[in-house]
PDB file of C-alpha atoms and ligand atoms in Angstrom:
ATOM      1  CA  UNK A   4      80.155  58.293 113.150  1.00 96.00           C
ATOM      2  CA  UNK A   5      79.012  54.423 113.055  1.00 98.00           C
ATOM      3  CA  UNK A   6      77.156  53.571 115.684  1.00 98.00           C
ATOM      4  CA  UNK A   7      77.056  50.874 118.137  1.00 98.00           C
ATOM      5  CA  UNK A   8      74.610  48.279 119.318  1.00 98.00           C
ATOM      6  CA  UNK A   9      75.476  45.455 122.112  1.00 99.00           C
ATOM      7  CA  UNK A  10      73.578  42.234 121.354  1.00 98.00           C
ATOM      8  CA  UNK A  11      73.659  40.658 124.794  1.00 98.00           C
ATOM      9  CA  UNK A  12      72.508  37.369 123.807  1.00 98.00           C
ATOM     10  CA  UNK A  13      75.740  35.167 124.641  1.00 97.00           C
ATOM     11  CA  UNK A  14      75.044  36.848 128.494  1.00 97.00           C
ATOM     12  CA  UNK A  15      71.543  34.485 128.291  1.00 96.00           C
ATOM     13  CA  UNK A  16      73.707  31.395 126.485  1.00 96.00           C
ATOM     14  CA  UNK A  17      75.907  31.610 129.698  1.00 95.00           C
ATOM     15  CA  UNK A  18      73.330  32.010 131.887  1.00 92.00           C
ATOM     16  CA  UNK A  19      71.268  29.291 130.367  1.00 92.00           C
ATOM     17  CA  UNK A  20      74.022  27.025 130.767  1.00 91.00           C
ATOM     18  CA  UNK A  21      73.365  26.480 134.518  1.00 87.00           C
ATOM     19  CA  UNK A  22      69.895  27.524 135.227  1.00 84.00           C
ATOM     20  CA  UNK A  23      68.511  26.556 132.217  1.00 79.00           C
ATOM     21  CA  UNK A  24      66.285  24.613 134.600  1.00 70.00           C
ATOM     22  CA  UNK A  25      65.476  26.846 137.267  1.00 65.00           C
ATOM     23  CA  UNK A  26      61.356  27.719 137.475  1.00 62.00           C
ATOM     24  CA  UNK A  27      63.187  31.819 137.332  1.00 61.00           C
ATOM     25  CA  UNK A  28      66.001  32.150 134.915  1.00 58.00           C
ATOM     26  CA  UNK A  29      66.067  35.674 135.550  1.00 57.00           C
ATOM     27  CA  UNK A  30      67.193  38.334 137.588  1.00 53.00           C
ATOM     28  CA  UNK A  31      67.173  37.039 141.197  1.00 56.00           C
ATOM     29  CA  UNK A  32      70.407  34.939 142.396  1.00 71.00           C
ATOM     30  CA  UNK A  33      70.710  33.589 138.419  1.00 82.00           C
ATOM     31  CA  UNK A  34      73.860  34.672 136.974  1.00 89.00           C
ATOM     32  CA  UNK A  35      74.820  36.773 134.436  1.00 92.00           C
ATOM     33  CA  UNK A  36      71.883  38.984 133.947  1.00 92.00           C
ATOM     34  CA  UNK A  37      71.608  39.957 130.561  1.00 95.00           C
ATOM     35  CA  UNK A  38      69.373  42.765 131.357  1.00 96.00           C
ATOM     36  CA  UNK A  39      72.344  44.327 134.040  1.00 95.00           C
ATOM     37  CA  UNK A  40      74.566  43.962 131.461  1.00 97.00           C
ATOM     38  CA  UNK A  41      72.786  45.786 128.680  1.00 98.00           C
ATOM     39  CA  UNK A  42      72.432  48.636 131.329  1.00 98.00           C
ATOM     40  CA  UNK A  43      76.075  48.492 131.608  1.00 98.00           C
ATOM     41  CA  UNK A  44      76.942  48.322 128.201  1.00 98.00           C
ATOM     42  CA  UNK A  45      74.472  51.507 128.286  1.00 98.00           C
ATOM     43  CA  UNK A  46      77.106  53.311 131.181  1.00 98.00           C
ATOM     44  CA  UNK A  47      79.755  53.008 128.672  1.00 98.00           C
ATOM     45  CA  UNK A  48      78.575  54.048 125.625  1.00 98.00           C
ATOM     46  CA  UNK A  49      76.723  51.258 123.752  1.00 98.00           C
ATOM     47  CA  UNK A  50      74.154  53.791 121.487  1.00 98.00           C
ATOM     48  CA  UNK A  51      71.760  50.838 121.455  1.00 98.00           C
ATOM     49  CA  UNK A  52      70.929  47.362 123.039  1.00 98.00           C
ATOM     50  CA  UNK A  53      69.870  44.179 121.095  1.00 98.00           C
ATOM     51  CA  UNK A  54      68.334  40.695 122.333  1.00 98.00           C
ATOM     52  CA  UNK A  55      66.737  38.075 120.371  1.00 98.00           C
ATOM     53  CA  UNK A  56      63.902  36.134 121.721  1.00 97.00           C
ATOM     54  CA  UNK A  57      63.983  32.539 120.116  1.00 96.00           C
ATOM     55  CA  UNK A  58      60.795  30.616 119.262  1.00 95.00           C
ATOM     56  CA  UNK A  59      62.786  27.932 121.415  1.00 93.00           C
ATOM     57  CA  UNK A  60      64.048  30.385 123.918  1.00 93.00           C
ATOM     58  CA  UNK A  61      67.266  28.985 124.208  1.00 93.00           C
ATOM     59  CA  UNK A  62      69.071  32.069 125.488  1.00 94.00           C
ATOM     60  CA  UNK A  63      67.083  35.732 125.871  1.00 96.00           C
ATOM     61  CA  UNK A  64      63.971  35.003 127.638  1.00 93.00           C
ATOM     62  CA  UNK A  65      60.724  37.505 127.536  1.00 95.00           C
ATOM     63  CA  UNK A  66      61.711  38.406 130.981  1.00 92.00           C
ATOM     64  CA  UNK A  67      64.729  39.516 130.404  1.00 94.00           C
ATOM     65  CA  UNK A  68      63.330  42.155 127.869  1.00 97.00           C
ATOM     66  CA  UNK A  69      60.814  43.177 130.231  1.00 96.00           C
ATOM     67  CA  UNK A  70      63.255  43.648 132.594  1.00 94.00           C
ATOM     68  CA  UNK A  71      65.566  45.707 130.632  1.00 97.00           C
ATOM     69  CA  UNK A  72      62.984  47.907 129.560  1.00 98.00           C
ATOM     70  CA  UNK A  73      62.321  48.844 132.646  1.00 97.00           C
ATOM     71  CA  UNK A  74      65.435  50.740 132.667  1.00 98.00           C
ATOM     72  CA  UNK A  75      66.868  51.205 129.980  1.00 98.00           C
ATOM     73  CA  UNK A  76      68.737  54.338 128.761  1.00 98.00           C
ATOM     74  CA  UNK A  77      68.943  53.512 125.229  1.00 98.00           C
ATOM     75  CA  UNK A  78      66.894  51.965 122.618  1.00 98.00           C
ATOM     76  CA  UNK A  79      66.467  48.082 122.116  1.00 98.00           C
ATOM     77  CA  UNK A  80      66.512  46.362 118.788  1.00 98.00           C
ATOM     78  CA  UNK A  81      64.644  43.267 119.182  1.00 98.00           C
ATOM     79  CA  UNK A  82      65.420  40.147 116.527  1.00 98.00           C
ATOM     80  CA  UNK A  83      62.667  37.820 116.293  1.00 98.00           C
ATOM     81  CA  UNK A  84      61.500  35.616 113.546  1.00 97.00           C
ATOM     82  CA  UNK A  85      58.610  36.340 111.109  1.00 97.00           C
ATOM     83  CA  UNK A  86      56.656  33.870 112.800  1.00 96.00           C
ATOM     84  CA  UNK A  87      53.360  34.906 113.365  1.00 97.00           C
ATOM     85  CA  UNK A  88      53.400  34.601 117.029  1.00 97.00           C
ATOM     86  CA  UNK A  89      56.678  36.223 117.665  1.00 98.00           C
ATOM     87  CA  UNK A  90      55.890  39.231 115.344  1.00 98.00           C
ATOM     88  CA  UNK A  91      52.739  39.239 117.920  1.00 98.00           C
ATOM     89  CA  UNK A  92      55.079  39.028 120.638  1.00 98.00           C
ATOM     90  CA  UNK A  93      57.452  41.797 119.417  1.00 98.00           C
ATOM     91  CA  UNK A  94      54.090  44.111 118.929  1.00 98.00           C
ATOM     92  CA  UNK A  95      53.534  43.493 122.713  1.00 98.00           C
ATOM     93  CA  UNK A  96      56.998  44.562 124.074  1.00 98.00           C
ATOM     94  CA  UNK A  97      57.239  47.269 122.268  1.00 98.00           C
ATOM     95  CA  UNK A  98      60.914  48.277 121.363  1.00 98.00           C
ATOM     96  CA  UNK A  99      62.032  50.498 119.449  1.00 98.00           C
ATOM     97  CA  UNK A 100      62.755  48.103 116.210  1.00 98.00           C
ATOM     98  CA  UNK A 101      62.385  44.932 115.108  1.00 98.00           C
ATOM     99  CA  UNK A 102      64.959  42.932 112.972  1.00 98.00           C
ATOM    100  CA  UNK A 103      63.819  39.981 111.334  1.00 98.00           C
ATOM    101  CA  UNK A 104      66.033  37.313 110.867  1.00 97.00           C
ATOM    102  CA  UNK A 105      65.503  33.791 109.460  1.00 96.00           C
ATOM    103  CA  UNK A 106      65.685  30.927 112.620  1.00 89.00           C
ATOM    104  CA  UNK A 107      67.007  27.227 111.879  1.00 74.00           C
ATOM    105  CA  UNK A 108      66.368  25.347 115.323  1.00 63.00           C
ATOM    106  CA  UNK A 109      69.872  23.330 114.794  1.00 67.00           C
ATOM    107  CA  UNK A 110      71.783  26.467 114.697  1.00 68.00           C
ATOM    108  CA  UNK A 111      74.351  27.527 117.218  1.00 65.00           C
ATOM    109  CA  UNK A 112      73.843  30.921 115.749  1.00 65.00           C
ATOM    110  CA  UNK A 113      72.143  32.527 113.126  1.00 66.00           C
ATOM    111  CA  UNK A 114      73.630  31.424 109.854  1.00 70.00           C
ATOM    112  CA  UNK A 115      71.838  32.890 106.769  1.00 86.00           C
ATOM    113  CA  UNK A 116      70.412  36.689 106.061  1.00 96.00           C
ATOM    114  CA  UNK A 117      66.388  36.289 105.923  1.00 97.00           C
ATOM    115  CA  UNK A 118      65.303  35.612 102.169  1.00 97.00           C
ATOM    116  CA  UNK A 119      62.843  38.232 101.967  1.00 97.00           C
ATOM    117  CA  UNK A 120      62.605  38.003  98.078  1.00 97.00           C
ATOM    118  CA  UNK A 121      61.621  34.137  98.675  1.00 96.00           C
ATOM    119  CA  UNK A 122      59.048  34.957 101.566  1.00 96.00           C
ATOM    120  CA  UNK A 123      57.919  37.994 100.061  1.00 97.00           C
ATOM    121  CA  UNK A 124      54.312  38.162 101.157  1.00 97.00           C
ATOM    122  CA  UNK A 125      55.045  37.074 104.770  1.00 97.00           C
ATOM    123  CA  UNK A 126      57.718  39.249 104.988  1.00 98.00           C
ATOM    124  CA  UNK A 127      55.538  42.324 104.131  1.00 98.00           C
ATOM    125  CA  UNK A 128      52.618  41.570 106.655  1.00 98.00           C
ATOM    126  CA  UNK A 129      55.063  41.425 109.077  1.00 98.00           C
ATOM    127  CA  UNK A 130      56.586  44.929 108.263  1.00 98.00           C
ATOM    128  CA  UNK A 131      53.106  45.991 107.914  1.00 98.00           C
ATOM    129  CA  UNK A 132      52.056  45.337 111.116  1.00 98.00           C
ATOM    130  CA  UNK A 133      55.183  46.249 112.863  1.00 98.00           C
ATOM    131  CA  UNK A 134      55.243  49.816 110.873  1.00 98.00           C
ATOM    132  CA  UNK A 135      51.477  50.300 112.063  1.00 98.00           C
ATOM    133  CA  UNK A 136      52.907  49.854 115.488  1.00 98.00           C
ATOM    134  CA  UNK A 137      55.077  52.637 114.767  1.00 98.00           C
ATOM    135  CA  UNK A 138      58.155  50.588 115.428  1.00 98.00           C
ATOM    136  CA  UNK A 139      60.604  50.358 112.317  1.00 98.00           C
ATOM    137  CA  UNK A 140      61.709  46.977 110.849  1.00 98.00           C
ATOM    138  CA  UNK A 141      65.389  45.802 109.527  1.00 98.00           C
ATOM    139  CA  UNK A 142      65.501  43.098 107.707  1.00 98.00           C
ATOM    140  CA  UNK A 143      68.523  40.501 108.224  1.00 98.00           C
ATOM    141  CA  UNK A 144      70.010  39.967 104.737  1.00 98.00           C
ATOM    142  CA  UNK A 145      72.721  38.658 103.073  1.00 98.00           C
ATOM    143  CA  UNK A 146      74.689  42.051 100.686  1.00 98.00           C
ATOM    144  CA  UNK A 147      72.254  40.788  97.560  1.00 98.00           C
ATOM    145  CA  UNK A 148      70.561  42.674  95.355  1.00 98.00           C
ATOM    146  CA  UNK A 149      67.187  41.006  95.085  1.00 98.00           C
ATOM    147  CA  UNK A 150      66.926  40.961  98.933  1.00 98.00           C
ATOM    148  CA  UNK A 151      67.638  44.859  99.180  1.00 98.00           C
ATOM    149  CA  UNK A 152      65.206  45.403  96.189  1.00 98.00           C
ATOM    150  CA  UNK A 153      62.943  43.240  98.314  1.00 98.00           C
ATOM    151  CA  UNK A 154      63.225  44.788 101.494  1.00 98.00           C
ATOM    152  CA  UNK A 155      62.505  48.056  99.755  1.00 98.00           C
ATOM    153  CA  UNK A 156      59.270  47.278  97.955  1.00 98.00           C
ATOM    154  CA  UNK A 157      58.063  45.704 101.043  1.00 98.00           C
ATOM    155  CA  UNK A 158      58.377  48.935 102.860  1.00 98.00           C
ATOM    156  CA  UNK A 159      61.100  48.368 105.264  1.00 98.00           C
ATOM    157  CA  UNK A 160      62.980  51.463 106.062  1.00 98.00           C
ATOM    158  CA  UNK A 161      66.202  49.784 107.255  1.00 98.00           C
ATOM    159  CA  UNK A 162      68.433  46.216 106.130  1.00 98.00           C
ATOM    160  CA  UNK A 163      70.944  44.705 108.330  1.00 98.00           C
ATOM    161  CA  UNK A 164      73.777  43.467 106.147  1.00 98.00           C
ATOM    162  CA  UNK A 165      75.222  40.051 107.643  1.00 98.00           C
ATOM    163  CA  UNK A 166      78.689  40.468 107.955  1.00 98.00           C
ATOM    164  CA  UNK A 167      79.144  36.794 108.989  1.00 97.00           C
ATOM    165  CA  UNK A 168      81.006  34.943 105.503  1.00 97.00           C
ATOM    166  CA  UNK A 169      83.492  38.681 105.612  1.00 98.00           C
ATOM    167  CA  UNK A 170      84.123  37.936 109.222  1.00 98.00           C
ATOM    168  CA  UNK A 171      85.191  34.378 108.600  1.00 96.00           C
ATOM    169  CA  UNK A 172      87.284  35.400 105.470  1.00 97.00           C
ATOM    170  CA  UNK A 173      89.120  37.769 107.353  1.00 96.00           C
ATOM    171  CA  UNK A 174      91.726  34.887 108.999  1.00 93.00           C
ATOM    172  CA  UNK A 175      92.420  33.708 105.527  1.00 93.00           C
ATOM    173  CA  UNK A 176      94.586  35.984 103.000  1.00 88.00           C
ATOM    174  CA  UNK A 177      93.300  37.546 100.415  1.00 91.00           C
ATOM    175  CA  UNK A 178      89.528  35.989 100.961  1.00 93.00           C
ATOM    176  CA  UNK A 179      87.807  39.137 103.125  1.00 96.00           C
ATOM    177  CA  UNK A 180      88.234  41.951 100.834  1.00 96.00           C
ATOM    178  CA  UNK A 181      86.364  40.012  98.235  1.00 97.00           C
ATOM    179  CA  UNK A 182      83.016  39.502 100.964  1.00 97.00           C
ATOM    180  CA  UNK A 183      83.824  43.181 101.819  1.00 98.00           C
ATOM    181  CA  UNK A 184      83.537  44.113  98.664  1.00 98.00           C
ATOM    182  CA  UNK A 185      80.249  42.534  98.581  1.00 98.00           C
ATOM    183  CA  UNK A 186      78.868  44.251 101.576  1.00 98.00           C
ATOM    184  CA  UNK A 187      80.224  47.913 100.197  1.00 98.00           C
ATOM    185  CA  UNK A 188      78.571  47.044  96.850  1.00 98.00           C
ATOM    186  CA  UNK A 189      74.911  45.897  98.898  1.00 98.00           C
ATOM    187  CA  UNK A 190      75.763  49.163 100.795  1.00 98.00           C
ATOM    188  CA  UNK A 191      75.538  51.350  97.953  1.00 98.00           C
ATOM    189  CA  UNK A 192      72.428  49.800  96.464  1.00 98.00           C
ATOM    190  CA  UNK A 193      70.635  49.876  99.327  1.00 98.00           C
ATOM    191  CA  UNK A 194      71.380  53.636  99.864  1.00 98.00           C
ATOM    192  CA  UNK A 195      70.244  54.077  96.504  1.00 98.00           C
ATOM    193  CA  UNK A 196      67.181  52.491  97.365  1.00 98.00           C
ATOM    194  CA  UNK A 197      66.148  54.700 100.488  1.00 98.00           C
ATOM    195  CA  UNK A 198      67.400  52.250 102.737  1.00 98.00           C
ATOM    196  CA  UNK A 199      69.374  52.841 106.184  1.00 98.00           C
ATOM    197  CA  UNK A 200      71.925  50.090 106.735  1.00 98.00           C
ATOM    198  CA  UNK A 201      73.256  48.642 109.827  1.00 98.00           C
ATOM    199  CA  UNK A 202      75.545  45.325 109.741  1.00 98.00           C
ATOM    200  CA  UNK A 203      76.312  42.628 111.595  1.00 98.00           C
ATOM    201  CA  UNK A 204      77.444  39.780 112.910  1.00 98.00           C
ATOM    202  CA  UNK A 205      80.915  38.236 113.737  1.00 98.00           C
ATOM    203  CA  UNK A 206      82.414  41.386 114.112  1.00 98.00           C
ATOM    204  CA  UNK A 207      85.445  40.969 116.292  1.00 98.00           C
ATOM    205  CA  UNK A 208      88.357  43.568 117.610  1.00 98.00           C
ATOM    206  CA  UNK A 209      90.533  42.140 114.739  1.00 97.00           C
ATOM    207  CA  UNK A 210      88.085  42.669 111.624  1.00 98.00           C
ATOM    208  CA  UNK A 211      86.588  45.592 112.624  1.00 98.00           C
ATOM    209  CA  UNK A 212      89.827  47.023 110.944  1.00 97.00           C
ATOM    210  CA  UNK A 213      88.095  45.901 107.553  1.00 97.00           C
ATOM    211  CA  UNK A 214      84.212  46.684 108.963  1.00 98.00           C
ATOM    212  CA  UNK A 215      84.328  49.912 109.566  1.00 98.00           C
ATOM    213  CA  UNK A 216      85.509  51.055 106.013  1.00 98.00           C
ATOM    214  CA  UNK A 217      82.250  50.107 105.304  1.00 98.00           C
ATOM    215  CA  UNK A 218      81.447  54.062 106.645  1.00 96.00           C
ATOM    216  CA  UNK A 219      78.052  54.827 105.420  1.00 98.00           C
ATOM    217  CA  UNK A 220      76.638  51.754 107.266  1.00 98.00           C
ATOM    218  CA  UNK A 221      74.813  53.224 109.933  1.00 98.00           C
ATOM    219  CA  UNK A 222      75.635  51.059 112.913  1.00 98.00           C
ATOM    220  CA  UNK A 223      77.037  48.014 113.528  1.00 98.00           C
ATOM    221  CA  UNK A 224      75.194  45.352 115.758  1.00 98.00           C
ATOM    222  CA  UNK A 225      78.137  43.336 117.818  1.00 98.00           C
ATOM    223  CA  UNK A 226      77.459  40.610 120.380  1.00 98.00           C
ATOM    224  CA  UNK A 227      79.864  37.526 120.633  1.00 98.00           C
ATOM    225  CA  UNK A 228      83.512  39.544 120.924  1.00 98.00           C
ATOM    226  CA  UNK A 229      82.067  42.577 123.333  1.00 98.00           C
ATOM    227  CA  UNK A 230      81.088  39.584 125.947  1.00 98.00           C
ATOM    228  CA  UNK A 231      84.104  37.471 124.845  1.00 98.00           C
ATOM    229  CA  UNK A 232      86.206  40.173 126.104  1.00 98.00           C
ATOM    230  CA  UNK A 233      84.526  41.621 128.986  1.00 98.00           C
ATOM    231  CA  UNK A 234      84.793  37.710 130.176  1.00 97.00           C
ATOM    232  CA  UNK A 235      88.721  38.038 129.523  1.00 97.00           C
ATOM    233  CA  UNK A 236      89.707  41.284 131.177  1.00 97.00           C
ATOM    234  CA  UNK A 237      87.156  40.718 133.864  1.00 97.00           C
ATOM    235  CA  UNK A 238      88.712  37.472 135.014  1.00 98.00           C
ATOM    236  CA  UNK A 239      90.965  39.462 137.437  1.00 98.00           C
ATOM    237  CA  UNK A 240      88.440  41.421 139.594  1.00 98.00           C
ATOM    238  CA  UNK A 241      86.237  38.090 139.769  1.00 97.00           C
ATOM    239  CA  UNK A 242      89.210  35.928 140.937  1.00 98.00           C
ATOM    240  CA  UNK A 243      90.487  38.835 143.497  1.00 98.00           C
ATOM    241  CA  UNK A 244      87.200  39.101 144.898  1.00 98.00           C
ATOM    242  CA  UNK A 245      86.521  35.415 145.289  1.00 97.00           C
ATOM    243  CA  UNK A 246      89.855  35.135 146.636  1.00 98.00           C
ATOM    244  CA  UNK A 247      88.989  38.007 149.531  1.00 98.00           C
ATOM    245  CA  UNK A 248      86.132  36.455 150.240  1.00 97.00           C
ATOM    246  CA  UNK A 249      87.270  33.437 151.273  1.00 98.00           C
ATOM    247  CA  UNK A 250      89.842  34.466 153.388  1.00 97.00           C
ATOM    248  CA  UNK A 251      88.039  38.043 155.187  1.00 93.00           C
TER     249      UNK A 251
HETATM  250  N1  PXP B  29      72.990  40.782 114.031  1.00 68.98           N
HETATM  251  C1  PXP B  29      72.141  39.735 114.000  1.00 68.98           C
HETATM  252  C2  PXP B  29      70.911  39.841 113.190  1.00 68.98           C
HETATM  253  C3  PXP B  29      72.411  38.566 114.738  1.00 68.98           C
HETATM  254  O1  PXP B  29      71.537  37.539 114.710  1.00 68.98           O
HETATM  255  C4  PXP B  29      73.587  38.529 115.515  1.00 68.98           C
HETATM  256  C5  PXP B  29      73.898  37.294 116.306  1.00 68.98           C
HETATM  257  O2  PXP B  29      73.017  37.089 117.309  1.00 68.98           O
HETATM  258  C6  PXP B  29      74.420  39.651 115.533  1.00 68.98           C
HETATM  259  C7  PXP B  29      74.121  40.762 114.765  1.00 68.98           C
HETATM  260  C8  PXP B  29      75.654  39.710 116.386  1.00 68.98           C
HETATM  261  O3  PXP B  29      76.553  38.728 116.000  1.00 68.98           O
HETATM  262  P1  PXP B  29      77.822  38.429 116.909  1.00 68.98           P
HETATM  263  O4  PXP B  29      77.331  37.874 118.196  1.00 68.98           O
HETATM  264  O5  PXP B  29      78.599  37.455 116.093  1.00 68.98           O
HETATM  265  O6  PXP B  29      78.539  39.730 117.094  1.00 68.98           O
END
């Protein structure tokens, strides 16, 4: 069985985009609450929860985490970058892993997998230090294999393949079962190197049709189309109730 994590980020991006200047962007009267949604994506069967912190904070903030935590009824994979003082800030929240995963301040989202073979030394004190906080550590990659044989010798028990180049191939004929290839290929080698491998990103309700033949990956990590569509099929209940309560 692949498994399923809910990145709840685009809940924050929402969020962001009206109280981005509000002294509490969390909980409260703010709305959506990325924290009440991970809980709910918990109630119906999400077998883990992920947030990202930014260095720029743009969407998840450390509050939000915090708050989750407090009840959650899963595990949370947090994605930070390896920044010294996010790795320190990671250490103090505590979850349950860590993914590391390269951060470009222009981005709308992340682009790249982490180049752990090119930041080598960084890369393994911040495995290090996560793995002597008992937490375990994925690292972001693109399906290469100098960045699995990296993530190996650096001691990091689990890689997240980045699923985003298969994901856009997937509209165009004949161009996705090349990048799947890829990732089945980056899946095999980093089996063979001890590895566990989840995947990720741009994973929608159309391409998962390709994703999960990819069936030894261990779970996938899916944001962007889980909110896109709870926005879509929730539209009715939100208008019905606005409706009744202007006219009691
Ligand atoms: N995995 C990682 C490491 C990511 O950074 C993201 C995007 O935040 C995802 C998975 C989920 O991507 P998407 O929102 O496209 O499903």
């Amino acid at each position: 069985m692949i498994l399923l994590g809910v990145n709840v980020d685009h809940v924050a991006t929402l969020r962001q985009a009206r109280y981005r200047d509000e002294d509490t962007t969390f909980g409260g009267f703010v709305e959506p609450d990325p924290a009440q949604m991970a809980w709910l994506a918990e109630d119906a069967g999400a077998d883990g929860v992920t947030m990202h912190i930014r260095e720029d904070r743009r969407h998840v903030q450390v509050e939000d985490v915090q708050r989750y935590l407090e009840k959650k009824k899963t595990r949370l994979n947090l994605e930070v970058s390896l920044e010294a003082k996010m790795v320190e800030l990671a250490l103090s929240l505590k979850p349950e892993s860590v993914c590391l995963v390269p951060e470009n301040r222009k981005e709308v989202t992340t682009e790249g997998g982490l180049d752990v073979a090119g930041n080598l030394e960084r890369s393994r004190e911040a495995v290090q230090a996560f793995t002597a906080a008992g937490i375990p550590t994925s690292m972001f990659i693109d399906p290469e294999v100098a960045q699995l044989e990296a993530s190996a010798e650096i001691g990091s028990p689990w890689v997240e393949l980045h699923t985003g180049s298969f994901a856009r191939a997937w509209t165009v004929p004949g161009q996705s079962l090349p990048e799947l290839d890829l990732l089945r290929e980056g899946m095999k080698v980093g089996l063979g190197l001890g590895l566990r491998i989840n995947a990720g990103h741009g994973i929608n309700y159309k391409n998962v049709e390709g994703a999960r033949t990819l069936d030894e990956i261990y779970e996938f990590n899916i944001g962007h189309s889980i909110i896109s569509r709870s926005l879509t099929f929730g539209l009715q209940e939100a208008v019905q109730k606005m409706r009744s309560l202007l006219n009691p």
